[in-house]
XYZ file of C-alpha atoms in Angstrom:
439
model
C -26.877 -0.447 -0.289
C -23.201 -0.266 -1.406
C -22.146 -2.923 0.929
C -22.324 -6.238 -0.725
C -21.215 -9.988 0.753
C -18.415 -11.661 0.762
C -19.702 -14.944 1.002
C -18.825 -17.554 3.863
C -15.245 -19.183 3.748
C -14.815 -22.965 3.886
C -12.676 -25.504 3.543
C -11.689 -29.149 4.320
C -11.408 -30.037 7.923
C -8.442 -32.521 6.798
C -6.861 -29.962 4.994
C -7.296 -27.274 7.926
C -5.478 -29.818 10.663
C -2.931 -30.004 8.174
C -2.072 -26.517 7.327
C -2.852 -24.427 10.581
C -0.702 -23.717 13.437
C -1.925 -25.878 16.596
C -3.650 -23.405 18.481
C -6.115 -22.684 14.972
C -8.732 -25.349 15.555
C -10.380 -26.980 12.743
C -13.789 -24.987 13.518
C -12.822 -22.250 11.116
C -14.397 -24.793 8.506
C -17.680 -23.413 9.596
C -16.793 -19.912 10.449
C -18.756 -17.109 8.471
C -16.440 -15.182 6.888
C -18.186 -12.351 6.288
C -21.430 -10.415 7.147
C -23.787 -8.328 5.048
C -25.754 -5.318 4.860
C -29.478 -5.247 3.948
C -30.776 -8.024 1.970
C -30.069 -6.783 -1.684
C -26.553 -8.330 -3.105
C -25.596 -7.362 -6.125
C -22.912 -8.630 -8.573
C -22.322 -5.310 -10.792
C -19.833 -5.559 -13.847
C -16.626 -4.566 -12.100
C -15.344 -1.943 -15.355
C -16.794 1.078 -15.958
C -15.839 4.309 -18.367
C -14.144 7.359 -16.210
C -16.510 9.705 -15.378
C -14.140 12.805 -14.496
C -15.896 15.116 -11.481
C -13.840 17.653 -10.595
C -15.327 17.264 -6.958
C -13.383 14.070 -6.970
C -9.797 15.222 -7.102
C -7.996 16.238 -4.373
C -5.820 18.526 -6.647
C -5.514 19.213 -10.495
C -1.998 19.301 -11.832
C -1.095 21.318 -14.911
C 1.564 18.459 -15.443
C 0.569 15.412 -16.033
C 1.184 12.766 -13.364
C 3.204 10.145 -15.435
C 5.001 13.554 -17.959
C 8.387 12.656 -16.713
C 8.849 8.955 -16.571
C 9.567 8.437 -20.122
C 12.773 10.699 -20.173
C 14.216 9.483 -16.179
C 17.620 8.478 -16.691
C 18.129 5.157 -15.448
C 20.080 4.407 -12.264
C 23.956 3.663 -13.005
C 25.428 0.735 -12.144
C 28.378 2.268 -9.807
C 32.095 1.053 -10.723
C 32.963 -2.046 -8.823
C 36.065 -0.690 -7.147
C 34.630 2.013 -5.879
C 31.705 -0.445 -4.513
C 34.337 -2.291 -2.737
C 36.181 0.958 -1.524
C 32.653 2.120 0.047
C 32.123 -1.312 1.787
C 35.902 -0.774 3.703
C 34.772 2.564 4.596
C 31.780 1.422 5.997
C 32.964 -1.873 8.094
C 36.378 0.462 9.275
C 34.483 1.694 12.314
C 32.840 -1.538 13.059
C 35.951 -4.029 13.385
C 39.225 -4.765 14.222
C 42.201 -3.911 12.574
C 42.905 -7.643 12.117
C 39.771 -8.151 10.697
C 40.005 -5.120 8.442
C 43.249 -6.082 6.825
C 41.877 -9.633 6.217
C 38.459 -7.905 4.814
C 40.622 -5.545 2.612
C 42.816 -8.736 1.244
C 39.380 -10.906 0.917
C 37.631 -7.581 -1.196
C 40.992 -7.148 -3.470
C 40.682 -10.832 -4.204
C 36.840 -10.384 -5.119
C 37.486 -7.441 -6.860
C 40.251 -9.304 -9.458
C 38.296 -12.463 -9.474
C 34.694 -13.780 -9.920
C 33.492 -10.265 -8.689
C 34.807 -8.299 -11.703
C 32.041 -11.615 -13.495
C 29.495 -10.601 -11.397
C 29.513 -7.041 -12.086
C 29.698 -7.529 -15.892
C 27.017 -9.881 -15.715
C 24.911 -7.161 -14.218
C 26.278 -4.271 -16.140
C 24.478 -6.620 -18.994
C 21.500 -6.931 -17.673
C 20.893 -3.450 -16.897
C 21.535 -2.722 -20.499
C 18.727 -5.307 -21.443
C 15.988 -3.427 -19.438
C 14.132 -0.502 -19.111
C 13.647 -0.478 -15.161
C 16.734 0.146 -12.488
C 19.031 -3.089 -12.237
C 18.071 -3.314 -8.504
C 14.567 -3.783 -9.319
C 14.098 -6.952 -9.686
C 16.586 -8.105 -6.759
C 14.403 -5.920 -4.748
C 11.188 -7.450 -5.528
C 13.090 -10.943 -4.999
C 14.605 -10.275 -1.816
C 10.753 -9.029 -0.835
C 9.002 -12.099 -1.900
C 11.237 -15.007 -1.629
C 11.010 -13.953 2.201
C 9.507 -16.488 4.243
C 8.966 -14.841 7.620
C 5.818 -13.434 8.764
C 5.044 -9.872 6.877
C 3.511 -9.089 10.433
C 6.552 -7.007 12.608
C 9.052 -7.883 9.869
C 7.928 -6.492 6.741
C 4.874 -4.297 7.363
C 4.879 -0.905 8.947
C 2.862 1.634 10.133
C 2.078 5.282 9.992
C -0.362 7.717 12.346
C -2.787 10.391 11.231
C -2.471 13.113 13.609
C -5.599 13.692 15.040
C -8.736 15.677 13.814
C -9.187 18.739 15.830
C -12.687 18.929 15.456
C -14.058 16.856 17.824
C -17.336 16.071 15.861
C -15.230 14.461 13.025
C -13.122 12.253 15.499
C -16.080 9.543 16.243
C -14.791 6.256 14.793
C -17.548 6.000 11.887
C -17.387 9.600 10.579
C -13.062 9.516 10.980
C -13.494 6.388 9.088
C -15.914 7.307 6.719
C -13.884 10.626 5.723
C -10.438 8.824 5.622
C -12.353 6.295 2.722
C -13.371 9.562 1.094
C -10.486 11.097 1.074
C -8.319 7.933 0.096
C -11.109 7.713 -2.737
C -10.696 10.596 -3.924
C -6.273 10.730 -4.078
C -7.287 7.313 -5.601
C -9.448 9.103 -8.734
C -7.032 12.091 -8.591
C -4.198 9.742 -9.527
C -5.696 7.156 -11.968
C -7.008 9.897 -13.706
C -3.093 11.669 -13.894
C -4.243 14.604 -11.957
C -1.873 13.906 -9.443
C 1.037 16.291 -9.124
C 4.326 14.286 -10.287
C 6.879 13.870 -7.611
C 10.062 16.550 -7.944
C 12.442 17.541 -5.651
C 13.271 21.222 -6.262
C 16.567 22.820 -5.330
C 16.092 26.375 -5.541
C 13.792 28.103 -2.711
C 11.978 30.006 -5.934
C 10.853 26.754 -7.391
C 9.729 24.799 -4.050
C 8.105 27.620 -2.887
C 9.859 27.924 1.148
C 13.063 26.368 -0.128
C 12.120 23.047 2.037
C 13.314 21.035 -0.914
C 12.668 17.339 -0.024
C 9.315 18.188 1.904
C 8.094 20.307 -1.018
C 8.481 16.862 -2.518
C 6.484 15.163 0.007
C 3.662 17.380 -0.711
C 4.066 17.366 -4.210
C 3.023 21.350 -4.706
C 6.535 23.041 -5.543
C 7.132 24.680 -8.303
C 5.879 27.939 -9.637
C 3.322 28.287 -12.387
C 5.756 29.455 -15.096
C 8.120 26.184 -14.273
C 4.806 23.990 -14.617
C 3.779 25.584 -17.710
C 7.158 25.353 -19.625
C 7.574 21.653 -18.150
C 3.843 20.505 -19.561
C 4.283 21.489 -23.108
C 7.634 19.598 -23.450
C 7.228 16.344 -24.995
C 7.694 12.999 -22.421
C 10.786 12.044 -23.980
C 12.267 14.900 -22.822
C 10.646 16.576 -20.106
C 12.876 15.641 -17.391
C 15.764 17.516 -19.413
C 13.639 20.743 -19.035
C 13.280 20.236 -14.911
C 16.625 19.671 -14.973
C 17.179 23.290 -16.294
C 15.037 24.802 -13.546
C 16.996 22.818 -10.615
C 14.110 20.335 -10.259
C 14.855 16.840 -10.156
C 11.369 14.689 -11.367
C 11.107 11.093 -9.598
C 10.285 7.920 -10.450
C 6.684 7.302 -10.234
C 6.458 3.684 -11.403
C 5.822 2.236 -7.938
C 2.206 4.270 -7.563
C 0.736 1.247 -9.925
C 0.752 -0.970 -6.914
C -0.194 1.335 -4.158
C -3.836 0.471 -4.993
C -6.311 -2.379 -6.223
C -3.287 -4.639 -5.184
C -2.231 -7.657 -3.094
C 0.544 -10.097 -2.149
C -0.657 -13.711 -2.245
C 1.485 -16.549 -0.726
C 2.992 -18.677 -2.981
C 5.134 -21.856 -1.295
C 9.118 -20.535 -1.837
C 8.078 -17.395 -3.862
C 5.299 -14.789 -3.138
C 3.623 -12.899 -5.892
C 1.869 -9.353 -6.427
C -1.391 -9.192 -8.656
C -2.723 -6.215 -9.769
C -6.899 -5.816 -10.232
C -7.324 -2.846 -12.186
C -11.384 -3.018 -12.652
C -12.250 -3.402 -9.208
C -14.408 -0.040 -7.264
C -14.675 -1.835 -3.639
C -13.199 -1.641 -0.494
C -13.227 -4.364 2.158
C -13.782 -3.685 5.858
C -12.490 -5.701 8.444
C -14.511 -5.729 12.088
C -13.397 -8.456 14.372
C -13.613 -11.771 12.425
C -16.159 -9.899 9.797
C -15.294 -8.798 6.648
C -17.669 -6.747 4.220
C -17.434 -5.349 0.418
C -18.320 -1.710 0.078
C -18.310 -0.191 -2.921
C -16.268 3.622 -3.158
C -16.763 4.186 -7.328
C -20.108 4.272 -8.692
C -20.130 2.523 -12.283
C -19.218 5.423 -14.033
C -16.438 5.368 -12.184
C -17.062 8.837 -9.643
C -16.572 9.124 -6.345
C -19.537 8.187 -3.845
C -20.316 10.509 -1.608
C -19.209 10.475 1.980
C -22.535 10.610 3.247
C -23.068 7.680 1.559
C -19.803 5.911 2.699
C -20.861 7.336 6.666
C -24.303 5.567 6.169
C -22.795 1.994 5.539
C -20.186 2.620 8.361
C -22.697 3.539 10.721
C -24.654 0.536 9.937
C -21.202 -1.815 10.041
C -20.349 -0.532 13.610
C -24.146 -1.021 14.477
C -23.768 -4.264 14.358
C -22.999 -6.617 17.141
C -19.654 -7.948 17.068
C -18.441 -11.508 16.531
C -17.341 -13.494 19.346
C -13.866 -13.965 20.441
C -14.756 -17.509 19.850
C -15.353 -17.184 16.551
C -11.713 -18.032 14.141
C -10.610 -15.374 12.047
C -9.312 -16.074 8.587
C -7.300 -12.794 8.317
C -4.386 -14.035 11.267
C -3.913 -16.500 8.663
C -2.014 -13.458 6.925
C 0.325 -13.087 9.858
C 1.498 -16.866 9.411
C 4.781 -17.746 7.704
C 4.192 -17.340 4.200
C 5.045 -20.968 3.194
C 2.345 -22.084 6.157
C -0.191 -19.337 4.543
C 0.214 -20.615 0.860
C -0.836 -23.964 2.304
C -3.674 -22.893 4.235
C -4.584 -20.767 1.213
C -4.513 -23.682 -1.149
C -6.641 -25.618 1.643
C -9.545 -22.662 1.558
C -9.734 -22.394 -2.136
C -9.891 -26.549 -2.370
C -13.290 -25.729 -0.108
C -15.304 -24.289 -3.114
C -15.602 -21.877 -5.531
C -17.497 -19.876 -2.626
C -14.411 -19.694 -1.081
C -11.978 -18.663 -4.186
C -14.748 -16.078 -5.049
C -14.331 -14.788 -0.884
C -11.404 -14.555 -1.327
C -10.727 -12.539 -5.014
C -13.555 -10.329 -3.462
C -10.433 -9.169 -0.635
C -7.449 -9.595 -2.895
C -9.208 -7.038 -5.529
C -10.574 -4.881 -2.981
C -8.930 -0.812 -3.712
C -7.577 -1.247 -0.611
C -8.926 -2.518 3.310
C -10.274 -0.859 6.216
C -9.990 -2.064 9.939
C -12.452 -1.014 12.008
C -11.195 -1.527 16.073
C -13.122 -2.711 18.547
C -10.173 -0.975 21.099
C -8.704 2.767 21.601
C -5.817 2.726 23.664
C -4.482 5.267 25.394
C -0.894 4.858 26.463
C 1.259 5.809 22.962
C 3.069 2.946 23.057
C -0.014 0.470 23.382
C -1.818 2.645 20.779
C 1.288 2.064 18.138
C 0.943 -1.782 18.661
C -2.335 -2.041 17.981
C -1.753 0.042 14.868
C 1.071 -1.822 13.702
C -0.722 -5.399 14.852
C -2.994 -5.434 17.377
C -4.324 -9.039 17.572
C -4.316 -9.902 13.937
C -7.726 -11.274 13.791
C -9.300 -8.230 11.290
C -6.027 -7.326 9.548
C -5.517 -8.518 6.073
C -1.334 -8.228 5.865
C -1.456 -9.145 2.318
C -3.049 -6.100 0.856
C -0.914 -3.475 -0.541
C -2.186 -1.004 2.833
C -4.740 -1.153 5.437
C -6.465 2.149 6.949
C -6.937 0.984 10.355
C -9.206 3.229 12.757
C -9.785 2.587 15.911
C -12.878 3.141 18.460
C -11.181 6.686 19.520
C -11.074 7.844 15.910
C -7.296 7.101 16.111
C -5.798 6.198 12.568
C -3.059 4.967 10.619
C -1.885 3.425 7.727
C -0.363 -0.219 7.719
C 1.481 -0.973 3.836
C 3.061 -3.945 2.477
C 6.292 -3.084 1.603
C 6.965 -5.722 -1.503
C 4.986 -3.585 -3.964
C 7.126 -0.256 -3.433
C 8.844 1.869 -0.830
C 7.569 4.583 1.046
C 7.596 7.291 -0.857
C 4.233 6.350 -3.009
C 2.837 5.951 0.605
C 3.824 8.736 2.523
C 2.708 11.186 -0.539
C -0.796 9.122 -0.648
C -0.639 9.181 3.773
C 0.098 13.363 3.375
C -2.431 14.097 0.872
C -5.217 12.171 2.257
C -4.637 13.910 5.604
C -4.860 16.612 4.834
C -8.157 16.823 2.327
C -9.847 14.926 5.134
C -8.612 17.634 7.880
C -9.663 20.333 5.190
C -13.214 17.979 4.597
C -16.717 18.976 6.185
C -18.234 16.773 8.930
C -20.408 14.072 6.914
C -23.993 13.586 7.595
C -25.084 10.138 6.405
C -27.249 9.974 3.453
């Protein structure tokens, strides 16, 4: 079997009343945190050497996925006056003229005094690194944030639905999403992925859609591709340029997978797991590792992946009763890094349940529910009752019992571009996919 344990989570009672909200009793101590599948577990060696299959790719560029980011120009640091002249324009509509004459005396002050410091400071800075000045205020503002990441920080996205009925059963919907993700994983890691561009001229983007021939990352004609691979990194972006292609950053694809936030008390951090081939599916309280590489680092088929999510959803589930360590995600993150600290001072059974999630590719959430009002179907995607999300990991595929699905992200690793190209992609191979039979 390719699903393997994640074995049972414990922790101090005392440290439990301490660090959960009220209404989290102090039974969780003895909760199981996880079920498996078949008796065999398994603790394979977590690298392996890339075994490229061209059955595993969703696509095969002819330019490299990372062949621009070397030559990107970096983002300019705008002039401070005509930062301040942009905020006027912007609070003009939204105030009084009072208020706007006293804004425009407070800005001209700024402007003269300890903002012209401010702006040199980071005109400095940006000089003194390779990445966008804004980068790391971004991933600052992101995980110095102490509210929830459930509502405030997390959204969610919807597949439309399968039209072929036979594929829209919960286990083979769920199954093929995995394979698909699996494969737009390989596909990338192995630079096969087209590189984002956003093409200007209708010739080049191939209906003249421009920012959605971005999105699905297939303009450009095969002469523009051609000419663009054989220029070296440093200065392919120059030779776009020519063509009326702009090439975008890709740097934020590095944390779309084998990622996770974990709470830290005042300051959040991301960690990256770059040897890991698992998955980890959530049903009710349950959680379960199932492996999506093989060792040699291919694909496993989605027969294969069907099988184990037949025999998941066979199952009975837990009991409401039962606590469910993953709402302990949708706490404040301050109250999480406690009650994290509390679970890993439980054992190094617990520490090793828990690396076993954070290093997971990515999670599944299997639903127990398929609602039917649109409204009620978008809150369960986005939350439903917290108990079998994980909010920490970089995205969830959540499926419910209808064969609904969507994707839930984490928005401190990256925006939404890396996402939405990953969300397009994988919905369509999996539309395009046959129905599975389990193997």
């Amino acid at each position: 079997h390719f699903v393997r344990v994640v074995k049972r989570m414990r922790s101090p009672d005392s440290a439990l009343r301490c660090s959960m909200t009220s209404w989290l009793s102090a039974g969780v101590s003895n909760a199981p945190f996880t079920r498996a599948i078949g008796s065999r577990i398994d603790r394979r060696c977590r690298t392996f050497a890339t075994a490229k299959h061209s059955q595993d790719y969703i696509q095969n560029t002819k330019i490299p996925t990372y062949h621009f980011q070397d030559s990107l120009p970096k983002l300019p640091v705008p002039p401070l006056e005509k930062t301040a002249s942009r905020f006027i324009y912007s609070a003009t509509p939204l105030i009084s003229e009072a208020d706007l004459k006293e804004t425009k005396t407070m800005m001209d002050e700024f402007t003269k005094g300890v903002g012209s410091k401010l702006h040199q400071s980071i005109v400095d800075r940006d000089k003194s690194q390779y990445s966008s000045y804004i980068s790391k205020p971004w991933f600052d503002m992101y995980l110095e944030c102490r509210t929830p990441l459930m509502l405030n920080i997390n959204p969610q996205i919807t597949f439309i639905p399968d039209p072929n009925p036979a594929k829209m059963n919960q286990a083979t919907r769920a199954a093929t999403l995995i394979w698909s993700t699996a494969r737009f994983y390989r596909t990338l890691m192995d630079g096969q992925l087209e590189p984002d561009m956003f093409h200007t001229k209708a010739c080049m983007g191939g209906s003249g859609e421009g920012f959605f021939r971005f999105l699905n990352g297939r303009g450009g004609d095969d002469t523009f591709k051609a000419f663009c691979a054989r220029l070296p990194r440093k200065y392919a972006f120059y030779g776009a340029y020519v063509y009326g292609t702009y090439p975008l950053d890709m740097s934020q694809y590095s944390g779309l997978f084998q990622s996770t936030r974990i709470p830290r008390v005042g300051k959040d951090e991301l960690r990256k797991f770059p040897d890991s081939r698992h998955i980890v599916i959530q049903r009710g309280a349950d959680f379960y590792k199932l492996d999506i590489l093989r060792e040699d680092g291919s694909v496993v088929p989605g027969g294969e992946i069907l099988h184990e999510i037949q025999a998941i959803l066979a199952r009975p589930l837990p009991p409401p009763s039962q606590p469910a360590v993953g709402v302990l995600t949708s706490l404040e993150r301050d109250a999480w890094a406690r009650a994290r600290e509390a679970l890993v001072a439980g054992g190094p059974a617990n520490a090793e349940a828990l690396d076993d999630v954070d290093s997971a590719i990515f999670a599944v959430c299997l639903e127990d529910k398929a609602p039917v009002a649109l409204l009620e179907a978008q809150r369960n995607m986005l939350h439903g009752d917290g108990r079998n999300r994980w909010f920490d990991k970089s995205f969830q595929l959540i499926v419910s019992a209808d064969g609904r699905a969507a994707v839930s992200f984490e928005h401190s690793w990256g925006d939404g571009v890396a996402v939405l190209r990953y969300f397009n992609e994988a919905c369509e191979d999996a539309l395009e996919a046959p129905v599975l039979s389990p193997v």
